[in-house]
PDB file of C-alpha atoms and ligand atoms in Angstrom:
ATOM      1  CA  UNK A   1     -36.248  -1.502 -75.969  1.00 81.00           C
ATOM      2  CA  UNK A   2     -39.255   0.791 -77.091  1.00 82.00           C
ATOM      3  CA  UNK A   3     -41.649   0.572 -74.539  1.00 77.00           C
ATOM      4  CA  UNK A   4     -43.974   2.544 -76.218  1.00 80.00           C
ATOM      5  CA  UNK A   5     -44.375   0.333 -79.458  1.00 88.00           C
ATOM      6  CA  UNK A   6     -44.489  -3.446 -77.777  1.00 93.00           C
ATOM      7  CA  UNK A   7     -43.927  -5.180 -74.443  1.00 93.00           C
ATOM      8  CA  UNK A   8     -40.789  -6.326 -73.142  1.00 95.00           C
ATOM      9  CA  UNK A   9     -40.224  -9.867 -72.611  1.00 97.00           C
ATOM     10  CA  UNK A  10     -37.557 -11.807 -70.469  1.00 97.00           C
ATOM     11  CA  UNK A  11     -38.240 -15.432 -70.288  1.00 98.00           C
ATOM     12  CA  UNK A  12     -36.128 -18.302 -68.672  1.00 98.00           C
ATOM     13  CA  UNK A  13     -34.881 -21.124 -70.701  1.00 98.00           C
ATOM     14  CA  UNK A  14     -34.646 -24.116 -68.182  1.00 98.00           C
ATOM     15  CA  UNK A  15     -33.817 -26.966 -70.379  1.00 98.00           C
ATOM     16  CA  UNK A  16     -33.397 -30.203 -68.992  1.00 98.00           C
ATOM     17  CA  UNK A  17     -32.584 -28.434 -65.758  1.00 98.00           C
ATOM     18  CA  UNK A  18     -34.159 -28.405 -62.049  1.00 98.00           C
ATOM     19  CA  UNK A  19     -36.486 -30.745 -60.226  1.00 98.00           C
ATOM     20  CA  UNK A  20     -40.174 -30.120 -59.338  1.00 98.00           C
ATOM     21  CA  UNK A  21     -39.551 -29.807 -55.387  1.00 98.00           C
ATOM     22  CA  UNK A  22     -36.720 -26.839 -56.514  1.00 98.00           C
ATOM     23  CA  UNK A  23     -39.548 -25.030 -57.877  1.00 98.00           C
ATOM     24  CA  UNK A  24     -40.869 -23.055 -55.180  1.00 98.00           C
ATOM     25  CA  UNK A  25     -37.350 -22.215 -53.448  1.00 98.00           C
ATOM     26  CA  UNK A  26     -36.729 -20.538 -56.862  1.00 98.00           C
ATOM     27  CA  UNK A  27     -39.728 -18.388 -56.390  1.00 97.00           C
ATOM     28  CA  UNK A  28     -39.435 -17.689 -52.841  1.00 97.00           C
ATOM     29  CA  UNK A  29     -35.613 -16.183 -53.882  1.00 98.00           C
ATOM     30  CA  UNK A  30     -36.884 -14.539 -56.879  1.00 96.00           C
ATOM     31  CA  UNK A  31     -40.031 -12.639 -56.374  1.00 94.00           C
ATOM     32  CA  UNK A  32     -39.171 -10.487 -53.129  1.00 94.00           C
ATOM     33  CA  UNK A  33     -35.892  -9.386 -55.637  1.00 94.00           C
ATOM     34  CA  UNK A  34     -38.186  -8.361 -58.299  1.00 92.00           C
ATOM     35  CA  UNK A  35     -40.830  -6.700 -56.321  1.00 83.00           C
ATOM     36  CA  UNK A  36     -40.618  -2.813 -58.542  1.00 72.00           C
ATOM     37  CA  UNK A  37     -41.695  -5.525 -61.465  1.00 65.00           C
ATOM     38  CA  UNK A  38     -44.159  -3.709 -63.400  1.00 65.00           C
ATOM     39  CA  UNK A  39     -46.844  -4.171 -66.167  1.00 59.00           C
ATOM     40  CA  UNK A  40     -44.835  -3.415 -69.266  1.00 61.00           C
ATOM     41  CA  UNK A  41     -41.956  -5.826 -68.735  1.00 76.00           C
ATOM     42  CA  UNK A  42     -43.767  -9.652 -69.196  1.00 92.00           C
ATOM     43  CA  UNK A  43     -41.419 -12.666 -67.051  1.00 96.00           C
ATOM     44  CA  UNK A  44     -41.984 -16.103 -67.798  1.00 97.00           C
ATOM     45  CA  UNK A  45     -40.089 -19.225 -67.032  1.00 98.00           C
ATOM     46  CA  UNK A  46     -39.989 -22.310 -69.476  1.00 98.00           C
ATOM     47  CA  UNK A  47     -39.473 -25.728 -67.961  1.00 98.00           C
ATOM     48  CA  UNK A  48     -39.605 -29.447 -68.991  1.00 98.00           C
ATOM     49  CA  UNK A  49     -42.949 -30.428 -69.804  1.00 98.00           C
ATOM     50  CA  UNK A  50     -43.319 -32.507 -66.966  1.00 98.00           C
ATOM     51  CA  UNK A  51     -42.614 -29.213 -64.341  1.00 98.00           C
ATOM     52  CA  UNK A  52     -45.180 -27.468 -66.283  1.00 98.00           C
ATOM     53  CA  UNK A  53     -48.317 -28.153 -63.434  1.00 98.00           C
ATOM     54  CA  UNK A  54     -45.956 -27.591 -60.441  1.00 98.00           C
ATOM     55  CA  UNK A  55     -44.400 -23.962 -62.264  1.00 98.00           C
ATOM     56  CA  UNK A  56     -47.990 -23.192 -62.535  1.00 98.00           C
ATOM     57  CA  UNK A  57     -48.885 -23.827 -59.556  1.00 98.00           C
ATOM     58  CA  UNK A  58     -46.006 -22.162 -57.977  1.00 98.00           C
ATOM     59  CA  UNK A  59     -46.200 -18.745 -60.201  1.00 96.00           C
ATOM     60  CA  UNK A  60     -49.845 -18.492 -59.949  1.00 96.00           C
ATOM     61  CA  UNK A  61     -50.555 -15.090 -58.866  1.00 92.00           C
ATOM     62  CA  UNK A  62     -47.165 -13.748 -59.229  1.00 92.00           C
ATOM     63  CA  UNK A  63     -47.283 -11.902 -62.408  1.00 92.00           C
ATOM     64  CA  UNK A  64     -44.655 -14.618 -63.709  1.00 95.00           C
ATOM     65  CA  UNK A  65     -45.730 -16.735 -66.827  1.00 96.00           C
ATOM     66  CA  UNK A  66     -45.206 -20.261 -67.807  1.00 98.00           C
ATOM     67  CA  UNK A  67     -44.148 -21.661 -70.984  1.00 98.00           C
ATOM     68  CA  UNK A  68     -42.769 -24.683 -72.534  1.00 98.00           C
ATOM     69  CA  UNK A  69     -39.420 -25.429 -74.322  1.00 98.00           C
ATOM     70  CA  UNK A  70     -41.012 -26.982 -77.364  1.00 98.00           C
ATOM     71  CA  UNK A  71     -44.507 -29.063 -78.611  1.00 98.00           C
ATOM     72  CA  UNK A  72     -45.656 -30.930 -81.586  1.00 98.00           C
ATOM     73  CA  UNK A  73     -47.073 -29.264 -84.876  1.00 98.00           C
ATOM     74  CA  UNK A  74     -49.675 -32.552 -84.678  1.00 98.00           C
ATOM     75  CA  UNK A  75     -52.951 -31.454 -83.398  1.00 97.00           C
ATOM     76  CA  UNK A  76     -53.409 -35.059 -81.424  1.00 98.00           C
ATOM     77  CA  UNK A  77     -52.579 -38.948 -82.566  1.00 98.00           C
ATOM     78  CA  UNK A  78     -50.202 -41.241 -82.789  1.00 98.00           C
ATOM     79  CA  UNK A  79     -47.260 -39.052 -82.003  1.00 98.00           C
ATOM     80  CA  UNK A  80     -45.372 -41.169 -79.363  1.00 98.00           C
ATOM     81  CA  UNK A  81     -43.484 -38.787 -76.690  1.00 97.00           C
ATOM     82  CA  UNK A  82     -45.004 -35.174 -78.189  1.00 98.00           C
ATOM     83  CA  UNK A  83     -46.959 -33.238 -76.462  1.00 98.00           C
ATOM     84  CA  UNK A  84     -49.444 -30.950 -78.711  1.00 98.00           C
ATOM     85  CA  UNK A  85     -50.671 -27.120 -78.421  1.00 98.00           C
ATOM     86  CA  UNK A  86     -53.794 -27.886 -77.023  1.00 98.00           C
ATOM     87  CA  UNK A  87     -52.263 -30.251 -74.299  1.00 98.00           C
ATOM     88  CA  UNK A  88     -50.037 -27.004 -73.098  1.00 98.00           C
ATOM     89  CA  UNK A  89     -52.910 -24.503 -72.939  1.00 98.00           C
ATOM     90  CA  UNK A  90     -55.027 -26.878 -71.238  1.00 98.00           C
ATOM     91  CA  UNK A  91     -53.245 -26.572 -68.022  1.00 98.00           C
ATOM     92  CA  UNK A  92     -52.943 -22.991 -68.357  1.00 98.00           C
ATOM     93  CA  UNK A  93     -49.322 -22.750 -70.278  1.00 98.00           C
ATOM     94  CA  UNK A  94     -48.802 -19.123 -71.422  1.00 97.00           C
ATOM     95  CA  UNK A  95     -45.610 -19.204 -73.835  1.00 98.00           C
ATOM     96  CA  UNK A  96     -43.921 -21.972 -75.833  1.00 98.00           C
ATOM     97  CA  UNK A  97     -40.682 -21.845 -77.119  1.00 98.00           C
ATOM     98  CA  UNK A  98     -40.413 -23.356 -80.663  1.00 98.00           C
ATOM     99  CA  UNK A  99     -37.483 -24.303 -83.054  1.00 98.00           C
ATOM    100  CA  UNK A 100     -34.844 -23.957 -80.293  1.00 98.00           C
ATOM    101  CA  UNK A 101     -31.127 -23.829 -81.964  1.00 97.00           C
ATOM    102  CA  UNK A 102     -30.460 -26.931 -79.549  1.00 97.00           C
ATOM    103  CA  UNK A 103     -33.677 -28.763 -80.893  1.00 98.00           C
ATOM    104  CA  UNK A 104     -32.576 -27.836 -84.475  1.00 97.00           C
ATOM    105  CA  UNK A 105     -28.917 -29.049 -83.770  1.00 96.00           C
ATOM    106  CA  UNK A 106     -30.249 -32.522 -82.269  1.00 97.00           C
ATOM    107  CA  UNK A 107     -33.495 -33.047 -82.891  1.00 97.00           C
ATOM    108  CA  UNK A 108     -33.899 -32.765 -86.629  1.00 97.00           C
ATOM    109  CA  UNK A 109     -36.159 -29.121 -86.482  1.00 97.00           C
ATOM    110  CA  UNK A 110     -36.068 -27.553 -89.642  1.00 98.00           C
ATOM    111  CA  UNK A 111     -37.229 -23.817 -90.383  1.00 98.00           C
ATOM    112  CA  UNK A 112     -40.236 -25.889 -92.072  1.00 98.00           C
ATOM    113  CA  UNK A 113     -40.922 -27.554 -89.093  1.00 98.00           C
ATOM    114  CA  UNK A 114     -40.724 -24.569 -87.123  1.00 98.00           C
ATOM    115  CA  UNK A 115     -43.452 -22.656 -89.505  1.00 98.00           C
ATOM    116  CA  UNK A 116     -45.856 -25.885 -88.492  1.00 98.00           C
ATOM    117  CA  UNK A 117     -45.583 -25.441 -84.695  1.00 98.00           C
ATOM    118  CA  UNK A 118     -45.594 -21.571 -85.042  1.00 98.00           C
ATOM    119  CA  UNK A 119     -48.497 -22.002 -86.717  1.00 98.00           C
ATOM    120  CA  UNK A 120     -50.184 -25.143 -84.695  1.00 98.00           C
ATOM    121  CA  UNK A 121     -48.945 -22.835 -81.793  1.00 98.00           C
ATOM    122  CA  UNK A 122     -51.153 -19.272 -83.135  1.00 97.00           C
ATOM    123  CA  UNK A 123     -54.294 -21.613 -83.242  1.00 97.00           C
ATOM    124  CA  UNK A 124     -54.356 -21.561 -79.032  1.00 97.00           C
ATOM    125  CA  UNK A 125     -53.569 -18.348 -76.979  1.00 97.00           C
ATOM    126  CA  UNK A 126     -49.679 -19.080 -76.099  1.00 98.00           C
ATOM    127  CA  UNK A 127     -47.709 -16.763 -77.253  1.00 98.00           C
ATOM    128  CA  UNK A 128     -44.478 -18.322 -79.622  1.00 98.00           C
ATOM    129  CA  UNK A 129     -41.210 -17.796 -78.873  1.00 98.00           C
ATOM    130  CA  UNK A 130     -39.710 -18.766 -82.391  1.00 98.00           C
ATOM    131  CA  UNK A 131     -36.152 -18.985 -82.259  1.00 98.00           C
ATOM    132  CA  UNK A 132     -33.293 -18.160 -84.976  1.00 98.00           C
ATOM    133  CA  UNK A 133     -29.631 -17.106 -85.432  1.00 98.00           C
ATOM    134  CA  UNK A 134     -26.654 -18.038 -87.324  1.00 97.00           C
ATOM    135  CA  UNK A 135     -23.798 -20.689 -86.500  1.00 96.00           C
ATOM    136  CA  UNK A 136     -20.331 -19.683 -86.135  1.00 94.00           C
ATOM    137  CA  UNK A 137     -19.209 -20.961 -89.161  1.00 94.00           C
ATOM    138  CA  UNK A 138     -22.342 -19.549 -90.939  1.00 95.00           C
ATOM    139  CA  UNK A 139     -21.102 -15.977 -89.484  1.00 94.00           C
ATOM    140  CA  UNK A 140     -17.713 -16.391 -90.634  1.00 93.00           C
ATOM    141  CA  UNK A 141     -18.817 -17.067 -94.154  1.00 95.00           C
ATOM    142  CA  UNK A 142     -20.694 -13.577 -93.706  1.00 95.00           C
ATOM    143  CA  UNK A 143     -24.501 -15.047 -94.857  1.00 97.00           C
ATOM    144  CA  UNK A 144     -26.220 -14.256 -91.139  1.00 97.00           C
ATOM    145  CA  UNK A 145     -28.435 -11.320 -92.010  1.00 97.00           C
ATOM    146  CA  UNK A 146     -29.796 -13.544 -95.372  1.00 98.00           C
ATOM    147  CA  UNK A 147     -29.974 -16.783 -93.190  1.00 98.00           C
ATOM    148  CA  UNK A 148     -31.964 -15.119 -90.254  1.00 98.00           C
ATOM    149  CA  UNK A 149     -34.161 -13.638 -92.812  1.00 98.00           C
ATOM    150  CA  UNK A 150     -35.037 -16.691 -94.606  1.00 98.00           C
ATOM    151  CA  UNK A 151     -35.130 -18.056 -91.016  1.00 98.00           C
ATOM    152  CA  UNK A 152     -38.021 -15.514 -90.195  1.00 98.00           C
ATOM    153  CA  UNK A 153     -39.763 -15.918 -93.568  1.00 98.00           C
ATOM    154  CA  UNK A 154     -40.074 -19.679 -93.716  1.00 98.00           C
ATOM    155  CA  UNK A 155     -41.563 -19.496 -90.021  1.00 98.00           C
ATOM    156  CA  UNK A 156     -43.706 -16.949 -90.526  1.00 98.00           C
ATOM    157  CA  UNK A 157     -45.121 -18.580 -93.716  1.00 98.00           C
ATOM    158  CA  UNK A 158     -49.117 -18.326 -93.558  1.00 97.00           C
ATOM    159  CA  UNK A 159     -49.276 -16.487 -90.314  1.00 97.00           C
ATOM    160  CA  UNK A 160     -51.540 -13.500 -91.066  1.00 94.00           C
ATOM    161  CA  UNK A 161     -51.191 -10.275 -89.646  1.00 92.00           C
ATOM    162  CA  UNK A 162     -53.362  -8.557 -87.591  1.00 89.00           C
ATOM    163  CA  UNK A 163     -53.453  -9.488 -84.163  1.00 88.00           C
ATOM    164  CA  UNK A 164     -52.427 -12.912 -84.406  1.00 89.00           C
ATOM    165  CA  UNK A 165     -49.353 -11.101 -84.602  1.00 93.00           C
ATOM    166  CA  UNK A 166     -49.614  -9.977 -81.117  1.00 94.00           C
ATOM    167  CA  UNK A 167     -49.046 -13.586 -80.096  1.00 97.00           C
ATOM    168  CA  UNK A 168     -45.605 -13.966 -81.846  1.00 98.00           C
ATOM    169  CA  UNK A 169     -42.475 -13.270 -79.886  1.00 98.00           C
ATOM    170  CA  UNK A 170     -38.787 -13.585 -82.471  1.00 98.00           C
ATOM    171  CA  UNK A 171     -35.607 -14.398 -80.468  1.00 98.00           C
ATOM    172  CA  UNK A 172     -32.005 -13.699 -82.254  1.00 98.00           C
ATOM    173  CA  UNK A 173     -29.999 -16.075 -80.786  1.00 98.00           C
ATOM    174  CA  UNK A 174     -26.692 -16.324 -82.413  1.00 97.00           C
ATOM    175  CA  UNK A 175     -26.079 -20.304 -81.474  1.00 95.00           C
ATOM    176  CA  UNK A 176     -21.914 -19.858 -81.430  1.00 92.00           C
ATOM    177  CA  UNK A 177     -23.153 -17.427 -78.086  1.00 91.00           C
ATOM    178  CA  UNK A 178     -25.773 -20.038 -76.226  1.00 91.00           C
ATOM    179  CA  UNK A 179     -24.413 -21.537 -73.371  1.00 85.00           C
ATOM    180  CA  UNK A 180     -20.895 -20.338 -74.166  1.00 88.00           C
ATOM    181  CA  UNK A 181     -20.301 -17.899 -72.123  1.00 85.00           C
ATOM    182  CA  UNK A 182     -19.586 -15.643 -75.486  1.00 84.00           C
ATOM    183  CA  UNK A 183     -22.354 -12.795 -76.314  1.00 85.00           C
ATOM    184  CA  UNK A 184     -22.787 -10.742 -79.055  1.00 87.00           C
ATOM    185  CA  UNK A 185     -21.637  -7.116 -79.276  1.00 94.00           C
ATOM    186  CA  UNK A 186     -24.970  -5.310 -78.073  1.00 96.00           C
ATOM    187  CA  UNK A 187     -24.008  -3.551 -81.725  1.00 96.00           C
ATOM    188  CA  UNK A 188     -23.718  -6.812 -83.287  1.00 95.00           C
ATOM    189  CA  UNK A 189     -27.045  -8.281 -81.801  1.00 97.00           C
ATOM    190  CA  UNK A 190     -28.793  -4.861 -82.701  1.00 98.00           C
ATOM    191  CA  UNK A 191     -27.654  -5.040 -86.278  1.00 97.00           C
ATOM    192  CA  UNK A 192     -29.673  -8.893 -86.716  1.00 98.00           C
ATOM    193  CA  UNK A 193     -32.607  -8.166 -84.559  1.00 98.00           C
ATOM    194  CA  UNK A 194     -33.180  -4.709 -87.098  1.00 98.00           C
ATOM    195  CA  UNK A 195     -32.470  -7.014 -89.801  1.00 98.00           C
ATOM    196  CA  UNK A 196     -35.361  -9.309 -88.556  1.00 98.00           C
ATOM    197  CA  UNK A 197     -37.542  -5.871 -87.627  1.00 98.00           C
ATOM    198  CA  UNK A 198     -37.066  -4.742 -91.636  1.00 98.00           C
ATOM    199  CA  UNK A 199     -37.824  -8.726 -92.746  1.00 98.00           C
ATOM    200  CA  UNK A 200     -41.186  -7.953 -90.694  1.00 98.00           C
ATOM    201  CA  UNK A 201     -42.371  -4.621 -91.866  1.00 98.00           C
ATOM    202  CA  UNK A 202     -41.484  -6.441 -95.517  1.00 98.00           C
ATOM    203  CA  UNK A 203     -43.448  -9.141 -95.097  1.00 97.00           C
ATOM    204  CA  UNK A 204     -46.598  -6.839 -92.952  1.00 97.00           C
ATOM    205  CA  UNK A 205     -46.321  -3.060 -92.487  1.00 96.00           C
ATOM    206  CA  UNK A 206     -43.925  -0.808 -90.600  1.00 96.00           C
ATOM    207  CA  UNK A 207     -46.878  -0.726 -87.823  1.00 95.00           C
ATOM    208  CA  UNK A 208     -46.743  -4.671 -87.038  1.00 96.00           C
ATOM    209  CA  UNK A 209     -43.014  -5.185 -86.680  1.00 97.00           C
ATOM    210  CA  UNK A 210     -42.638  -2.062 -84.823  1.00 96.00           C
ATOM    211  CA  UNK A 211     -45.114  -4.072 -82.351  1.00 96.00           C
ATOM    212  CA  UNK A 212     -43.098  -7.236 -82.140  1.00 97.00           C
ATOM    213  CA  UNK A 213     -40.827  -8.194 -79.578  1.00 97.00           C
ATOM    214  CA  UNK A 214     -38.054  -9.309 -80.676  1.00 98.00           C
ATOM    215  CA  UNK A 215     -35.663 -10.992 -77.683  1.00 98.00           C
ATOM    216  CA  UNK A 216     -31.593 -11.597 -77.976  1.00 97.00           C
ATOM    217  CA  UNK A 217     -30.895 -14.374 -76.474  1.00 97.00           C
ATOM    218  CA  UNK A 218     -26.912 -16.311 -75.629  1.00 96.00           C
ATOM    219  CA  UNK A 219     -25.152 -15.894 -72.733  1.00 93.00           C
ATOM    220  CA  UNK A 220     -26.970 -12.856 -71.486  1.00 96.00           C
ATOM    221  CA  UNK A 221     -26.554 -11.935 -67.969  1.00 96.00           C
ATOM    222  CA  UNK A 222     -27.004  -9.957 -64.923  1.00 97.00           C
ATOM    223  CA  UNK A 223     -23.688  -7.904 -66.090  1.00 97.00           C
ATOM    224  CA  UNK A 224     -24.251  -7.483 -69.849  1.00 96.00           C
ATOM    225  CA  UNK A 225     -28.483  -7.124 -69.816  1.00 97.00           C
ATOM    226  CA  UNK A 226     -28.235  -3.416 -69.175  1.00 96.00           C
ATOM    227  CA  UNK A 227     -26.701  -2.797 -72.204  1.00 97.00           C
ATOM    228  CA  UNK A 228     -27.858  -5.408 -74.462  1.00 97.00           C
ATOM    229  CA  UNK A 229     -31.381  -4.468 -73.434  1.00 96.00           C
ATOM    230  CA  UNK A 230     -30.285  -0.461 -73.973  1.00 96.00           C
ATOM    231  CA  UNK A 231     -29.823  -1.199 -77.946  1.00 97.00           C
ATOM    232  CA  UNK A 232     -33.487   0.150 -79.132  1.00 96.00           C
ATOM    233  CA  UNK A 233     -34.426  -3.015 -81.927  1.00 97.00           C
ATOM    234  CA  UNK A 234     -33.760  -5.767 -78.267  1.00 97.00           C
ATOM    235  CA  UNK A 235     -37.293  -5.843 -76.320  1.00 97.00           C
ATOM    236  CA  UNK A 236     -36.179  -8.805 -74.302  1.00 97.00           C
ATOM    237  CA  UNK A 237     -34.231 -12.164 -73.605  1.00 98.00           C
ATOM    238  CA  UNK A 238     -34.019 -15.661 -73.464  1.00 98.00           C
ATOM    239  CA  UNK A 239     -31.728 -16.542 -70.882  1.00 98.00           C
ATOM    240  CA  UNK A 240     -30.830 -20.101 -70.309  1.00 98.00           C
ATOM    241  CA  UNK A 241     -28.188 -20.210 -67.689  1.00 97.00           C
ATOM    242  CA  UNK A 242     -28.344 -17.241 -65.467  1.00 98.00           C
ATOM    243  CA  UNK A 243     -32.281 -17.962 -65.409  1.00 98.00           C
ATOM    244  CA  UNK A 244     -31.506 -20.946 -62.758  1.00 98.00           C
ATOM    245  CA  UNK A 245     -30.208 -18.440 -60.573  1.00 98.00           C
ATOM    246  CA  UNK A 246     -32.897 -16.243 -59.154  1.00 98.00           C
ATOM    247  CA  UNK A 247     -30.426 -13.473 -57.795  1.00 98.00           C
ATOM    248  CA  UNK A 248     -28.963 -13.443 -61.762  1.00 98.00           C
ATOM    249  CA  UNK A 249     -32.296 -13.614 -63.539  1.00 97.00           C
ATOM    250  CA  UNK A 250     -34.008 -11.169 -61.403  1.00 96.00           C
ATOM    251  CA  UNK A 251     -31.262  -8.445 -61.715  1.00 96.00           C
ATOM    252  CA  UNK A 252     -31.931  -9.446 -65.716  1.00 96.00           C
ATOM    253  CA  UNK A 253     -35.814  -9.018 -65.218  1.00 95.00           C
ATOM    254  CA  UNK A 254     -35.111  -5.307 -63.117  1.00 93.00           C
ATOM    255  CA  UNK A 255     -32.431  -4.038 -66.287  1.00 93.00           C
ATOM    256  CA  UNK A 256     -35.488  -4.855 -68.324  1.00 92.00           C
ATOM    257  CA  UNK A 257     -37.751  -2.626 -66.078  1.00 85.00           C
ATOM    258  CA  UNK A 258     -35.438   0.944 -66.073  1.00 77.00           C
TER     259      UNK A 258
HETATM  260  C1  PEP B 301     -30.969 -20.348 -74.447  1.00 63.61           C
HETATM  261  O1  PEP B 301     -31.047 -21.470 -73.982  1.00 63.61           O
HETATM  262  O2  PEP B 301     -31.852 -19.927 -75.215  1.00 63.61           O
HETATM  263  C2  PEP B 301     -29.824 -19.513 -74.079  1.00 63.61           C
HETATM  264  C3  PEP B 301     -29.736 -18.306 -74.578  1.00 63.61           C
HETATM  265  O3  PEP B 301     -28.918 -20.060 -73.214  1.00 63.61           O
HETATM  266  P1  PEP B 301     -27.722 -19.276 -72.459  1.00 63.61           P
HETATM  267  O4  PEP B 301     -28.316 -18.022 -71.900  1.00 63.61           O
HETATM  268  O5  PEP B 301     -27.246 -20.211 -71.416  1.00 63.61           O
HETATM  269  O6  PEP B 301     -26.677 -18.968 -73.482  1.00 63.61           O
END
């Protein structure tokens, strides 16, 4: 983390996980353990789309944000099932999550794909949590520094600088680590997440990607955030399993505020 340069981030990854009525238990547990929460560490909790009114009703007030786990790259139409950009922000949705390694494995996404929703998503005021990292496999052949970089180019392709920059959020989540138990060396998930820092002075200026968060995110949790979080390129998480647990995620959320 370099709190000095750009915020720090820790967002919960629901997925298809927990009901509306479970909503404000989880809030009741969670915000009296994260009461030294302060303004340079951002939380935020993604959910299905259809717990997105209740989790903003719930977090209202609390300093916690809500975001999605995905939308369309379609401004409106004849898009059976999707739900667009515009939808989210009308009901106050703060963050969206976009190209997913789950929603790449079994929904089709591609890094083209991705670049449409990042930048459907830059045309309202969510910020985008755009998601990459390397398979096993692709890290056993050695190419994950030139995949994540041609990861980060192809969604960042047409996104100006500036301050619409400001808006963008880059998680490195190695997919062999998500859900698996398995993380990444905090060295290891340094080395990609500098990778993706150099790919994003290249393609702006030193200044800009010394102002972007960039999150790790697999199998991070209440014992290994301290130090993943202590590795100066990681300004954050996305944590899917041990952010259904209140006690888990807020211990994440306080590592994030030392
Ligand atoms: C995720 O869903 O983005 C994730 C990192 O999951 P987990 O923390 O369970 O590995």
């Amino acid at each position: 983390m370099n709190r000095e340069l750009r915020k720090t981030v820790i967002a919960g990854n629901w997925k298809m996980n927990m009901l509306a009525s479970e909503i404000k238990a989880f809030k009741d547990e969670l915000m009296p353990l994260i009461s030294g929460y302060s303004a340079w560490c951002e939380a935020a909790i993604c959910t299905p789309f259809v717990l997105l009114p209740s989790a903003l009703d719930v977090f209202k007030g609390t300093g916690v944000g809500v975001g999605a786990q995905n939308m369309s790259q379609h401004e409106s139409g004849a898009y059976t099932g999707e739900v667009s950009a515009t939808q989210l922000t009308d009901i106050g949705t703060q963050y969206v999550i976009i190209g997913h390694s789950e929603r790449r494995q079994y929904y089709g996404e591609t890094d083209e794909s991705v670049n449409e929703k990042t930048l459907a998503a830059l045309k309202t005021p969510m910020t985008a949590i755009v998601c990459v990292g390397e398979t096993l496999e692709q890290r056993e052949q050695g190419i994950t520094n030139s995949l994540v970089t041609k990861q980060v180019e192809t969604a960042l392709k047409n996104v100006p600088g500036g301050e619409e920059l400001g808006k963008i959020i880059i998680a490195y989540e190695p997919v062999w680590a998500i859900g698996t138990g398995k993380t990444a060396t905090p060295e290891d998930a340094q080395e990609v997440c500098k990778v993706i820092r150099d790919v994003l002075a290249k393609l702006y200026c030193e200044k800009s990607a010394a102002s972007i968060t960039i999150q790790y995110g697999g199998s991070m949790n209440d014992k290994n955030a301290k130090e993943l979080l202590a590795q100066p390129d990681i300004d954050g998480g996305l944590i899917g399993g041990a952010s259904l647990k209140p006690d888990a995620f807020a211990v994440i959320i306080n590592a994030a505020n030392q």
